[in-house]
CSV table of C-alpha atoms and ligand atoms in Angstrom, one decimal:
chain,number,residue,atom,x,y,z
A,1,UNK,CA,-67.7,-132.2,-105.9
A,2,UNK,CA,-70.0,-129.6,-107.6
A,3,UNK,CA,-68.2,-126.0,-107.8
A,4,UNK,CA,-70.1,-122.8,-108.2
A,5,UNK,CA,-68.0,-119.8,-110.3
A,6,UNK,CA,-70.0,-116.5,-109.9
A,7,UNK,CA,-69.6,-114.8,-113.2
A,8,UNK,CA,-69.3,-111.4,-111.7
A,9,UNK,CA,-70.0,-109.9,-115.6
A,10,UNK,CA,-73.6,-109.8,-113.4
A,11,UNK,CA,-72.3,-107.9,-110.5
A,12,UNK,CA,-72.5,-104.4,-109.2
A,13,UNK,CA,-69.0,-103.2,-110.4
A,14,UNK,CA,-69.4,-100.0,-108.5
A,15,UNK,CA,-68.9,-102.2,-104.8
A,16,UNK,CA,-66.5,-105.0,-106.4
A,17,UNK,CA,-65.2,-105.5,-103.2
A,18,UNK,CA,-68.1,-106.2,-101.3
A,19,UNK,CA,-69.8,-108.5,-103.9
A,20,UNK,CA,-66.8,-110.5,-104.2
A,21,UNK,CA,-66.8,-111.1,-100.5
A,22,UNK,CA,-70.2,-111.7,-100.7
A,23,UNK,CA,-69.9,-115.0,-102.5
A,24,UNK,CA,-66.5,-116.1,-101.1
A,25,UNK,CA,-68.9,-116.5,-97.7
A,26,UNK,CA,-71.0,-117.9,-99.3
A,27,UNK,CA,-69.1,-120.8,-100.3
A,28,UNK,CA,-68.4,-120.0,-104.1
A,29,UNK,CA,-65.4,-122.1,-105.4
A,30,UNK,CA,-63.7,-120.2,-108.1
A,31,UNK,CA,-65.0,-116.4,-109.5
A,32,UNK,CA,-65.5,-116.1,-113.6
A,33,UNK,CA,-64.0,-113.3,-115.1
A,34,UNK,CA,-65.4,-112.2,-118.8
A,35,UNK,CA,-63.0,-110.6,-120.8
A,36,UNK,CA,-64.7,-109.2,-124.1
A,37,UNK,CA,-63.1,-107.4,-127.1
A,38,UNK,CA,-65.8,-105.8,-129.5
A,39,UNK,CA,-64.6,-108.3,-132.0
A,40,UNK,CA,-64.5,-111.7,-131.2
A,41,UNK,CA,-68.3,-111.0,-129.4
A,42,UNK,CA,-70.2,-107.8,-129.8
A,43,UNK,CA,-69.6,-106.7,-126.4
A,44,UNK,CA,-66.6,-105.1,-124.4
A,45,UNK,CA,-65.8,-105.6,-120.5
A,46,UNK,CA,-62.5,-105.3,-119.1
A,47,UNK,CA,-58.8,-106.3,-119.5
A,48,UNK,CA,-55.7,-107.4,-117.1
A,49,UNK,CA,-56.0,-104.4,-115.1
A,50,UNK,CA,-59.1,-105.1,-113.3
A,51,UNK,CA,-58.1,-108.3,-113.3
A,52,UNK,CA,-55.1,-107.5,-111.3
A,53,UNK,CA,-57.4,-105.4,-109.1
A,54,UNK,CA,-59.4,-108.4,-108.9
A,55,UNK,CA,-56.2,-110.4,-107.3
A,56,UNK,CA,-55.7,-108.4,-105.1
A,57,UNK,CA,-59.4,-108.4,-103.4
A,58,UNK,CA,-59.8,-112.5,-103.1
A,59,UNK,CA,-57.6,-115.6,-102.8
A,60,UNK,CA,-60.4,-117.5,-104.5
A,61,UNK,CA,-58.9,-118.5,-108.1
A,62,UNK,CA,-59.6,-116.5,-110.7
A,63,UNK,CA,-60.9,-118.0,-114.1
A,64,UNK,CA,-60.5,-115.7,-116.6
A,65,UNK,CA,-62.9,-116.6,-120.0
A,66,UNK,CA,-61.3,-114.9,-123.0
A,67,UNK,CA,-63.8,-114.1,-125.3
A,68,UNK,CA,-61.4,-111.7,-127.7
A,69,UNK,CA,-59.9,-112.8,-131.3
A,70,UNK,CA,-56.3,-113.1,-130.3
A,71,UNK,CA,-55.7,-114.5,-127.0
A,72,UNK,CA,-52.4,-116.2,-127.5
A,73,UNK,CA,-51.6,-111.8,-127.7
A,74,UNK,CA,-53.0,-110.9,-124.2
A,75,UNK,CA,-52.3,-114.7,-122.4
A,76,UNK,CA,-48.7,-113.8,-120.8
A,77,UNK,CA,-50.9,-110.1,-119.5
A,78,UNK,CA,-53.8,-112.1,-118.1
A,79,UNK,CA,-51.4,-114.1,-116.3
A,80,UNK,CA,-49.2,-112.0,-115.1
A,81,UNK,CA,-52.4,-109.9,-113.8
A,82,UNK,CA,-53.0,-113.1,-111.3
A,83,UNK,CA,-55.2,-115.2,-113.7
A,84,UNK,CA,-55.4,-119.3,-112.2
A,85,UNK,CA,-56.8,-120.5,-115.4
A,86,UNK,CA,-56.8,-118.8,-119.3
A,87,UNK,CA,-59.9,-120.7,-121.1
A,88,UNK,CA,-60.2,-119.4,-124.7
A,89,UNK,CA,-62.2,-120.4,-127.5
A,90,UNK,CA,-61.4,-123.4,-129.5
A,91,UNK,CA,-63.3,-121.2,-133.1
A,92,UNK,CA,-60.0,-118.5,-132.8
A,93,UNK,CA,-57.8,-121.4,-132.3
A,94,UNK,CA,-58.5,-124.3,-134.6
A,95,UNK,CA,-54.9,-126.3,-133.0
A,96,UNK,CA,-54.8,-124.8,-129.4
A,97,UNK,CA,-52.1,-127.0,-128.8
A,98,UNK,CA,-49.7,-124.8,-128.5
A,99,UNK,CA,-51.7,-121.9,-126.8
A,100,UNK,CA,-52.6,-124.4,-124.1
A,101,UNK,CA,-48.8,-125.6,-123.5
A,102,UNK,CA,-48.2,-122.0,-123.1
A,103,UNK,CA,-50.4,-121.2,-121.0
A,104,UNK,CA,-49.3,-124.0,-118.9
A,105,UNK,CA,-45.8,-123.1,-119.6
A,106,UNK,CA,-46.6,-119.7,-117.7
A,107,UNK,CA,-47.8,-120.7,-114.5
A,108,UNK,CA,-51.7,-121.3,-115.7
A,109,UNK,CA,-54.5,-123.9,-115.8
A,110,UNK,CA,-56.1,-123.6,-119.7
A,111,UNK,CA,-59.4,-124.7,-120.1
A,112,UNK,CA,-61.3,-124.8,-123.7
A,113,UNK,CA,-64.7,-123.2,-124.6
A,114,UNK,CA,-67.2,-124.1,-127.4
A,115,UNK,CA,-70.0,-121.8,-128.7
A,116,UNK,CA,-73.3,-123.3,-129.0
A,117,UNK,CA,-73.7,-123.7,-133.0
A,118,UNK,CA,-69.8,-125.1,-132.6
A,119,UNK,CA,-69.8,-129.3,-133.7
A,120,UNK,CA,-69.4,-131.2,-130.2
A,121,UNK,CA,-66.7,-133.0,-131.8
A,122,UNK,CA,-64.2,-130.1,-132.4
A,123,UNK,CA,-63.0,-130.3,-128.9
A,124,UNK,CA,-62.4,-134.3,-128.9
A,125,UNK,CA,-58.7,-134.3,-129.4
A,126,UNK,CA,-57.6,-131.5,-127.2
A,127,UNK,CA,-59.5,-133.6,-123.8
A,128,UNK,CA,-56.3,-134.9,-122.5
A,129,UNK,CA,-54.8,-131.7,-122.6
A,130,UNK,CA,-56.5,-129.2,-120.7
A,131,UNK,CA,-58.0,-128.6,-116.8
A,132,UNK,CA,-61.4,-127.6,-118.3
A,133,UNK,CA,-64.1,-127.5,-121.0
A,134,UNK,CA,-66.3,-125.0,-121.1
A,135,UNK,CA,-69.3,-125.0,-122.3
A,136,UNK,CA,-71.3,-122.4,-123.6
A,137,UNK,CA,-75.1,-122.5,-123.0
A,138,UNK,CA,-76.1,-119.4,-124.9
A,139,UNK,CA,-74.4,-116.8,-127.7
A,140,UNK,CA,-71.2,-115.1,-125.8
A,141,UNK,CA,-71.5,-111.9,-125.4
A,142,UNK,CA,-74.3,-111.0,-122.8
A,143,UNK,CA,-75.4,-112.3,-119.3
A,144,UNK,CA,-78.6,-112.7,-118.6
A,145,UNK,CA,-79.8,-114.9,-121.8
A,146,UNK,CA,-82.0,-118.3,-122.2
A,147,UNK,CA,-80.6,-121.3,-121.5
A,148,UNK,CA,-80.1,-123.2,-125.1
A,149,UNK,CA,-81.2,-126.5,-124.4
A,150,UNK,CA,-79.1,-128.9,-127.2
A,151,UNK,CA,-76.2,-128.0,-124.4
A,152,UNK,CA,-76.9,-130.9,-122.7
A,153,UNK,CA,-76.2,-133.2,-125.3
A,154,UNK,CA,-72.5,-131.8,-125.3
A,155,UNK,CA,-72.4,-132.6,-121.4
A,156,UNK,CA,-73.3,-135.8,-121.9
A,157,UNK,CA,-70.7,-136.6,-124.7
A,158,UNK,CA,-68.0,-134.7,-122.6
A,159,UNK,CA,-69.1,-136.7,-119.8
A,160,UNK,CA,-68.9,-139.5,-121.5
A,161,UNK,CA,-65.4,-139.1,-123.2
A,162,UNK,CA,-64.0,-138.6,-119.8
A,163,UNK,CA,-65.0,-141.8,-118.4
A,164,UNK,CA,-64.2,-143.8,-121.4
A,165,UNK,CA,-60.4,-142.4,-121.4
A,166,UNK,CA,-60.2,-142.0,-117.6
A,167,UNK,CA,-59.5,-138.3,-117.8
A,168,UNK,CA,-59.9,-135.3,-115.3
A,169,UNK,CA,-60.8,-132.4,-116.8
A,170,UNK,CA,-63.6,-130.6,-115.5
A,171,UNK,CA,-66.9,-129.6,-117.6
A,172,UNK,CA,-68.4,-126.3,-116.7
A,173,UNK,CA,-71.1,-124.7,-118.3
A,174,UNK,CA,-71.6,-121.0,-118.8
A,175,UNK,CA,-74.9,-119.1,-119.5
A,176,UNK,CA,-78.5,-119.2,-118.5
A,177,UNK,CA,-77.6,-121.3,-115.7
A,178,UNK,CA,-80.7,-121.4,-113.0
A,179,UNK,CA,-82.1,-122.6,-110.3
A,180,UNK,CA,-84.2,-124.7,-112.3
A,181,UNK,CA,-81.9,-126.1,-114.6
A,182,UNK,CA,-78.8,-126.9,-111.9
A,183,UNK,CA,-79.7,-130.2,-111.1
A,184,UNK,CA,-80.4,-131.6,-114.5
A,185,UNK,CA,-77.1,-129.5,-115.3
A,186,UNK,CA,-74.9,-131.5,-112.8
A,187,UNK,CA,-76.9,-135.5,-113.7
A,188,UNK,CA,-75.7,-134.5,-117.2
A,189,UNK,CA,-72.3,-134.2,-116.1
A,190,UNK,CA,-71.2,-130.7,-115.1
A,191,UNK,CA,-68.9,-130.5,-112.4
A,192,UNK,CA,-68.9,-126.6,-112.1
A,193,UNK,CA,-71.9,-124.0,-112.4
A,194,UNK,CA,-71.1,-120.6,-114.2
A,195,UNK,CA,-73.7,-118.2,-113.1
A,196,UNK,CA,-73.7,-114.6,-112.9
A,197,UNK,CA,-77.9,-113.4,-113.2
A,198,UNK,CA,-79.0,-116.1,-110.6
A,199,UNK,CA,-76.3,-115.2,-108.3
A,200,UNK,CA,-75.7,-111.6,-108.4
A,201,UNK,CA,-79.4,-110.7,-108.7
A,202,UNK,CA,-80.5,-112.4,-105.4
A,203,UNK,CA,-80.1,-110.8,-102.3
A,204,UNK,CA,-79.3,-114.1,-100.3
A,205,UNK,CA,-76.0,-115.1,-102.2
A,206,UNK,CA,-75.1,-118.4,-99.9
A,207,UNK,CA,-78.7,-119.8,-100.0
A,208,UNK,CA,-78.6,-119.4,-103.8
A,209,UNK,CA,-75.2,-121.1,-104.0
A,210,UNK,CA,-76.3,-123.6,-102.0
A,211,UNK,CA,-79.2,-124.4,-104.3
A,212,UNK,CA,-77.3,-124.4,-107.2
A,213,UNK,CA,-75.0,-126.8,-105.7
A,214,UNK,CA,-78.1,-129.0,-104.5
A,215,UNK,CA,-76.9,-128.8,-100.7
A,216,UNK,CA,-79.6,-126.6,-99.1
B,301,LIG,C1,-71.5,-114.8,-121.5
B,301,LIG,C2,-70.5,-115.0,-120.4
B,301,LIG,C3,-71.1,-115.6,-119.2
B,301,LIG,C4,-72.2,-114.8,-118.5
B,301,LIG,C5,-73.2,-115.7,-117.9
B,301,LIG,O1,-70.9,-114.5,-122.7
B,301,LIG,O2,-69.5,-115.9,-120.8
B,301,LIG,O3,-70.1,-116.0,-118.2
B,301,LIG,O4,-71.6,-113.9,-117.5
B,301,LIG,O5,-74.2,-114.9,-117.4
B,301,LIG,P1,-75.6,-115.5,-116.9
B,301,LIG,O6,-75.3,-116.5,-115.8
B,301,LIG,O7,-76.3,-114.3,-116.5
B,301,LIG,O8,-76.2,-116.2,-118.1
B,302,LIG,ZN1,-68.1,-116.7,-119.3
């Protein structure tokens, strides 16, 4: 099953409420929360108190993408704050082991992200032992961007990994995700669609879900 997570870094933060309903009628699976420090990307967003806020709006789980230097720091917060899954970045963690039994430890899925210009292989011997990879189809920091294109090739090996060892992680990919580039997005082996522009910046939120998912 394909799963759409609305990023809502793209939404209209001044009616949260309404924008997150918006998308849980139309049939998104999961929503995709940025967290940004100023250090770890050049941008800042929000901490565990909007997520918290965010809890209590939506029963849909909440996938919270640290993008911040220390998250092993702000884990226990995130979760306590109503988090479903911590993903962090395997370039701040070079052994996540124990970051991702932690995480699970407290209550959490942990998933595992990879910047574009990081070697596909880097995430090989952590597949067994998270929910999700993510992975990241432009430069975090910003919505909005191109689609980087080599991204596919780390779909493919992902994909490919997890058939080989019979494993069931999911494989999401974040950034620059489209209606053009879904479908060749989900034959590569993506199981769930990040998108915040394509969503959030279309009136018509279920018919764009829909299309992403390839079920309109
Ligand atoms: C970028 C974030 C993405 C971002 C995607 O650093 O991790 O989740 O919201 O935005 P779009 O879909 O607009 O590229
Ligand atoms: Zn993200």
């Amino acid at each position: 099953m394909i799963k759409i997570a609305p990023s809502l870094l793209a939404c209209d933060f001044s009616r949260l409420e309404e924008e997150i309903r918006d998308v849980e009628k139309g049939g998104a699976d999961l929503l995709h929360l940025d967290v940004m420090d100023g250090h770890y990307v050049p941008n800042i967003t929000f901490g565990p108190v909007i997520v918290r806020a965010i809890r209590k709006l939506t029963k849909l789980p909440l996938d919270v993408h640290l993008m911040i230097t220390d998250p092993e720091k702000y884990t226990p917060q995130f979760i306590e704050s109503g988090a479903d899954k911590i993903t962090f970045h395997i370039e701040v963690k070079k052994n996540p082991i124990p970051l991702i039994k932690k995480i699970k430890l407290l209550g959490s899925k942990a998933g595992l992200s990879l910047n574009p210009e990081t070697p596909i292989e880097s995430l090989d011997g952590f597949l067994n032992l998270v929910d999700s990879i993510l992975v990241m189809s432009v430069n975090p920091g910003f919505g909005g961007q191109h689609f980087i294109e080599t991204s596919c090739e780390k779909i493919k090996h992902y994909k490919e990994m997890k058939e080989e060892k019979s494993l069931n992680f999911d494989i999401e990919v974040d950034g620059g995700v489209t209606l053009e580039n879904a479908q060749k997005l989900i034959q590569s082996g993506v199981n769930t669609l990040i998108a915040g522009t394509t969503i959030f910046h279309t009136k018509d939120r279920k018919k764009t879900i829909q299309l992403l998912k390839g079920t309109y």
